[in-house]
């Protein structure tokens, strides 16, 4: 249910827009849905809040692996 996932992430970010985990998860969600530029915005925000966040690290690794497998830039 992509719509439910997006709504849940948005709801969480409306409560706490500085939650680095939610920001990273939104970045991954957007990346998975072909919104690469929007994904980058959320990942940059997550990094600005907490560059050592484990979800951010996991998301970056996931994106790098996906890009290398699919030759996406």
Short mmCIF file of N, CA, C and O in Angstrom, two decimals:
data_model
loop_
_atom_site.label_atom_id
_atom_site.label_comp_id
_atom_site.label_asym_id
_atom_site.label_seq_id
_atom_site.Cartn_x
_atom_site.Cartn_y
_atom_site.Cartn_z
N UNK A 1 0.82 -1.19 0.00
CA UNK A 1 0.00 0.00 0.00
C UNK A 1 0.87 1.26 0.00
O UNK A 1 1.09 1.86 1.04
N UNK A 2 1.36 1.66 -1.16
CA UNK A 2 2.19 2.86 -1.23
C UNK A 2 1.50 4.11 -0.69
O UNK A 2 2.12 4.94 -0.05
N UNK A 3 0.20 4.25 -0.95
CA UNK A 3 -0.51 5.45 -0.48
C UNK A 3 -0.53 5.51 1.03
O UNK A 3 -0.34 6.57 1.62
N UNK A 4 -0.74 4.36 1.67
CA UNK A 4 -0.76 4.31 3.13
C UNK A 4 0.62 4.60 3.70
O UNK A 4 0.76 5.34 4.68
N UNK A 5 1.64 4.05 3.08
CA UNK A 5 3.01 4.29 3.54
C UNK A 5 3.36 5.77 3.44
O UNK A 5 3.90 6.36 4.37
N UNK A 6 3.03 6.37 2.29
CA UNK A 6 3.31 7.79 2.09
C UNK A 6 2.55 8.64 3.11
O UNK A 6 3.11 9.55 3.71
N UNK A 7 1.28 8.31 3.32
CA UNK A 7 0.46 9.06 4.28
C UNK A 7 1.02 8.93 5.69
O UNK A 7 1.07 9.92 6.45
N UNK A 8 1.46 7.74 6.05
CA UNK A 8 2.01 7.53 7.39
C UNK A 8 3.31 8.30 7.59
O UNK A 8 3.52 8.91 8.64
N UNK A 9 4.17 8.28 6.59
CA UNK A 9 5.42 9.03 6.68
C UNK A 9 5.13 10.53 6.77
O UNK A 9 5.74 11.24 7.58
N UNK A 10 4.22 11.00 5.95
CA UNK A 10 3.85 12.41 5.99
C UNK A 10 3.29 12.81 7.34
O UNK A 10 3.61 13.87 7.88
N UNK A 11 2.43 11.96 7.89
CA UNK A 11 1.84 12.24 9.20
C UNK A 11 2.93 12.34 10.26
O UNK A 11 2.93 13.26 11.08
N UNK A 12 3.85 11.41 10.24
CA UNK A 12 4.95 11.45 11.19
C UNK A 12 5.80 12.70 11.04
O UNK A 12 6.19 13.33 12.03
N UNK A 13 6.08 13.09 9.81
CA UNK A 13 6.89 14.28 9.56
C UNK A 13 6.13 15.56 9.91
O UNK A 13 6.74 16.56 10.28
N UNK A 14 4.81 15.53 9.82
CA UNK A 14 4.02 16.68 10.26
C UNK A 14 4.12 16.88 11.76
O UNK A 14 4.09 18.00 12.24
N UNK A 15 4.25 15.77 12.48
CA UNK A 15 4.41 15.85 13.94
C UNK A 15 5.83 16.27 14.30
O UNK A 15 6.04 17.08 15.20
N UNK A 16 6.82 15.71 13.60
CA UNK A 16 8.22 16.02 13.89
C UNK A 16 9.00 16.07 12.59
O UNK A 16 9.53 15.05 12.12
N UNK A 17 9.10 17.25 12.03
CA UNK A 17 9.77 17.42 10.73
C UNK A 17 11.28 17.24 10.82
O UNK A 17 11.95 17.20 9.79
N UNK A 18 11.81 17.12 12.02
CA UNK A 18 13.26 16.96 12.19
C UNK A 18 13.64 15.54 12.59
O UNK A 18 14.75 15.30 13.06
N UNK A 19 12.74 14.59 12.39
CA UNK A 19 13.03 13.20 12.72
C UNK A 19 13.85 12.60 11.58
O UNK A 19 13.35 12.35 10.49
N UNK A 20 15.13 12.38 11.84
CA UNK A 20 16.03 11.93 10.78
C UNK A 20 15.67 10.54 10.26
O UNK A 20 15.87 10.26 9.07
N UNK A 21 15.13 9.69 11.11
CA UNK A 21 14.72 8.36 10.65
C UNK A 21 13.57 8.47 9.67
O UNK A 21 13.59 7.85 8.60
N UNK A 22 12.56 9.27 10.01
CA UNK A 22 11.43 9.45 9.10
C UNK A 22 11.85 10.13 7.81
O UNK A 22 11.37 9.78 6.72
N UNK A 23 12.76 11.08 7.91
CA UNK A 23 13.26 11.75 6.70
C UNK A 23 13.96 10.75 5.78
O UNK A 23 13.76 10.76 4.57
N UNK A 24 14.77 9.88 6.37
CA UNK A 24 15.48 8.87 5.57
C UNK A 24 14.49 7.89 4.95
O UNK A 24 14.63 7.51 3.78
N UNK A 25 13.50 7.47 5.72
CA UNK A 25 12.50 6.54 5.20
C UNK A 25 11.69 7.17 4.07
O UNK A 25 11.37 6.50 3.08
N UNK A 26 11.38 8.45 4.20
CA UNK A 26 10.67 9.14 3.13
C UNK A 26 11.55 9.20 1.89
O UNK A 26 11.09 9.01 0.77
N UNK A 27 12.83 9.46 2.08
CA UNK A 27 13.76 9.46 0.96
C UNK A 27 13.79 8.13 0.25
O UNK A 27 13.75 8.07 -0.98
N UNK A 28 13.80 7.06 1.01
CA UNK A 28 13.80 5.71 0.40
C UNK A 28 12.48 5.47 -0.32
O UNK A 28 12.47 4.95 -1.44
N UNK A 29 11.38 5.83 0.31
CA UNK A 29 10.08 5.65 -0.33
C UNK A 29 10.02 6.39 -1.67
O UNK A 29 9.60 5.82 -2.68
N UNK A 30 10.45 7.62 -1.67
CA UNK A 30 10.42 8.42 -2.89
C UNK A 30 11.34 7.83 -3.96
O UNK A 30 10.99 7.78 -5.13
N UNK A 31 12.53 7.40 -3.55
CA UNK A 31 13.46 6.76 -4.48
C UNK A 31 12.81 5.53 -5.10
O UNK A 31 12.86 5.34 -6.32
N UNK A 32 12.19 4.69 -4.27
CA UNK A 32 11.55 3.47 -4.76
C UNK A 32 10.41 3.77 -5.73
O UNK A 32 10.04 2.90 -6.52
N UNK A 33 9.87 4.97 -5.64
CA UNK A 33 8.75 5.35 -6.50
C UNK A 33 9.18 6.29 -7.62
O UNK A 33 8.36 7.01 -8.20
N UNK A 34 10.49 6.30 -7.92
CA UNK A 34 10.99 7.03 -9.08
C UNK A 34 11.13 8.53 -8.90
O UNK A 34 11.36 9.25 -9.85
N UNK A 35 11.01 9.00 -7.67
CA UNK A 35 11.11 10.43 -7.37
C UNK A 35 12.51 10.75 -6.84
O UNK A 35 12.68 11.21 -5.71
N UNK A 36 13.52 10.50 -7.67
CA UNK A 36 14.91 10.60 -7.23
C UNK A 36 15.27 11.98 -6.69
O UNK A 36 15.96 12.09 -5.66
N UNK A 37 14.84 13.03 -7.35
CA UNK A 37 15.21 14.39 -6.89
C UNK A 37 14.57 14.71 -5.54
O UNK A 37 15.21 15.29 -4.67
N UNK A 38 13.32 14.32 -5.37
CA UNK A 38 12.66 14.54 -4.08
C UNK A 38 13.32 13.68 -3.00
O UNK A 38 13.46 14.11 -1.86
N UNK A 39 13.70 12.48 -3.37
CA UNK A 39 14.38 11.59 -2.42
C UNK A 39 15.66 12.24 -1.92
O UNK A 39 15.94 12.22 -0.71
N UNK A 40 16.41 12.83 -2.82
CA UNK A 40 17.67 13.50 -2.43
C UNK A 40 17.42 14.61 -1.42
O UNK A 40 18.20 14.79 -0.48
N UNK A 41 16.34 15.35 -1.61
CA UNK A 41 16.01 16.44 -0.68
C UNK A 41 15.80 15.89 0.73
O UNK A 41 16.32 16.46 1.71
N UNK A 42 15.05 14.81 0.85
CA UNK A 42 14.78 14.23 2.16
C UNK A 42 16.04 13.64 2.77
O UNK A 42 16.26 13.76 3.98
N UNK A 43 16.87 13.03 1.96
CA UNK A 43 18.11 12.46 2.48
C UNK A 43 19.06 13.56 2.94
O UNK A 43 19.74 13.41 3.97
N UNK A 44 19.10 14.67 2.22
CA UNK A 44 19.93 15.80 2.66
C UNK A 44 19.43 16.36 3.99
O UNK A 44 20.22 16.70 4.87
N UNK A 45 18.11 16.46 4.13
CA UNK A 45 17.55 16.93 5.40
C UNK A 45 17.89 15.98 6.54
O UNK A 45 18.26 16.42 7.63
N UNK A 46 17.77 14.69 6.29
CA UNK A 46 18.10 13.69 7.31
C UNK A 46 19.55 13.82 7.73
O UNK A 46 19.88 13.77 8.92
N UNK A 47 20.42 14.00 6.75
CA UNK A 47 21.85 14.13 7.06
C UNK A 47 22.14 15.40 7.85
O UNK A 47 22.97 15.40 8.76
N UNK A 48 21.44 16.48 7.54
CA UNK A 48 21.64 17.73 8.27
C UNK A 48 21.22 17.60 9.73
O UNK A 48 21.84 18.17 10.62
N UNK A 49 20.18 16.81 9.98
CA UNK A 49 19.68 16.62 11.34
C UNK A 49 20.59 15.67 12.11
O UNK A 49 20.97 15.94 13.25
N UNK A 50 20.94 14.54 11.49
CA UNK A 50 21.74 13.52 12.19
C UNK A 50 22.53 12.70 11.17
O UNK A 50 22.03 11.68 10.68
N UNK A 51 23.73 13.13 10.85
CA UNK A 51 24.51 12.44 9.82
C UNK A 51 24.89 11.00 10.18
O UNK A 51 25.26 10.22 9.31
N UNK A 52 24.77 10.63 11.45
CA UNK A 52 25.13 9.28 11.87
C UNK A 52 23.92 8.37 12.06
O UNK A 52 24.06 7.25 12.56
N UNK A 53 22.75 8.82 11.66
CA UNK A 53 21.54 8.03 11.82
C UNK A 53 21.67 6.70 11.08
O UNK A 53 22.04 6.67 9.90
N UNK A 54 21.36 5.61 11.75
CA UNK A 54 21.53 4.29 11.15
C UNK A 54 20.57 4.05 9.98
O UNK A 54 20.93 3.38 9.00
N UNK A 55 19.36 4.59 10.05
CA UNK A 55 18.42 4.42 8.94
C UNK A 55 18.91 5.16 7.70
O UNK A 55 18.76 4.69 6.58
N UNK A 56 19.54 6.31 7.91
CA UNK A 56 20.11 7.06 6.79
C UNK A 56 21.22 6.24 6.14
O UNK A 56 21.28 6.12 4.91
N UNK A 57 22.08 5.66 6.94
CA UNK A 57 23.17 4.82 6.41
C UNK A 57 22.62 3.63 5.64
O UNK A 57 23.09 3.31 4.54
N UNK A 58 21.61 2.97 6.20
CA UNK A 58 20.99 1.83 5.55
C UNK A 58 20.35 2.24 4.24
O UNK A 58 20.47 1.54 3.22
N UNK A 59 19.67 3.37 4.23
CA UNK A 59 19.00 3.86 3.03
C UNK A 59 20.00 4.20 1.95
O UNK A 59 19.81 3.86 0.77
N UNK A 60 21.09 4.85 2.31
CA UNK A 60 22.11 5.19 1.32
C UNK A 60 22.72 3.93 0.69
O UNK A 60 22.95 3.87 -0.51
N UNK A 61 22.97 2.94 1.51
CA UNK A 61 23.52 1.67 1.01
C UNK A 61 22.51 1.00 0.08
O UNK A 61 22.88 0.51 -1.01
N UNK A 62 21.26 0.98 0.47
CA UNK A 62 20.21 0.40 -0.36
C UNK A 62 20.13 1.10 -1.71
O UNK A 62 20.07 0.46 -2.76
N UNK A 63 20.15 2.42 -1.70
CA UNK A 63 20.07 3.20 -2.94
C UNK A 63 21.29 2.93 -3.81
O UNK A 63 21.16 2.72 -5.02
N UNK A 64 22.48 2.93 -3.22
CA UNK A 64 23.70 2.68 -3.99
C UNK A 64 23.66 1.30 -4.64
O UNK A 64 24.01 1.15 -5.82
N UNK A 65 23.22 0.30 -3.89
CA UNK A 65 23.13 -1.06 -4.44
C UNK A 65 22.09 -1.14 -5.55
O UNK A 65 22.33 -1.78 -6.58
N UNK A 66 20.96 -0.49 -5.35
CA UNK A 66 19.91 -0.49 -6.37
C UNK A 66 20.38 0.20 -7.64
O UNK A 66 20.15 -0.29 -8.75
N UNK A 67 21.04 1.35 -7.48
CA UNK A 67 21.55 2.07 -8.65
C UNK A 67 22.57 1.24 -9.41
O UNK A 67 22.56 1.23 -10.65
N UNK A 68 23.45 0.58 -8.70
CA UNK A 68 24.48 -0.21 -9.38
C UNK A 68 23.87 -1.41 -10.11
O UNK A 68 24.33 -1.76 -11.19
N UNK A 69 22.82 -1.99 -9.53
CA UNK A 69 22.17 -3.12 -10.20
C UNK A 69 21.37 -2.69 -11.42
O UNK A 69 21.29 -3.40 -12.41
N UNK A 70 20.77 -1.50 -11.33
CA UNK A 70 19.87 -1.05 -12.40
C UNK A 70 20.49 0.00 -13.33
O UNK A 70 19.82 0.50 -14.20
N UNK A 71 21.75 0.35 -13.08
CA UNK A 71 22.43 1.38 -13.86
C UNK A 71 21.65 2.68 -13.88
O UNK A 71 21.60 3.38 -14.89
N UNK A 72 21.00 3.00 -12.76
CA UNK A 72 20.29 4.27 -12.62
C UNK A 72 21.27 5.30 -12.10
O UNK A 72 22.15 5.01 -11.32
N UNK A 73 21.11 6.53 -12.53
CA UNK A 73 21.92 7.64 -12.01
C UNK A 73 20.99 8.53 -11.28
O UNK A 73 21.04 9.45 -10.80
#
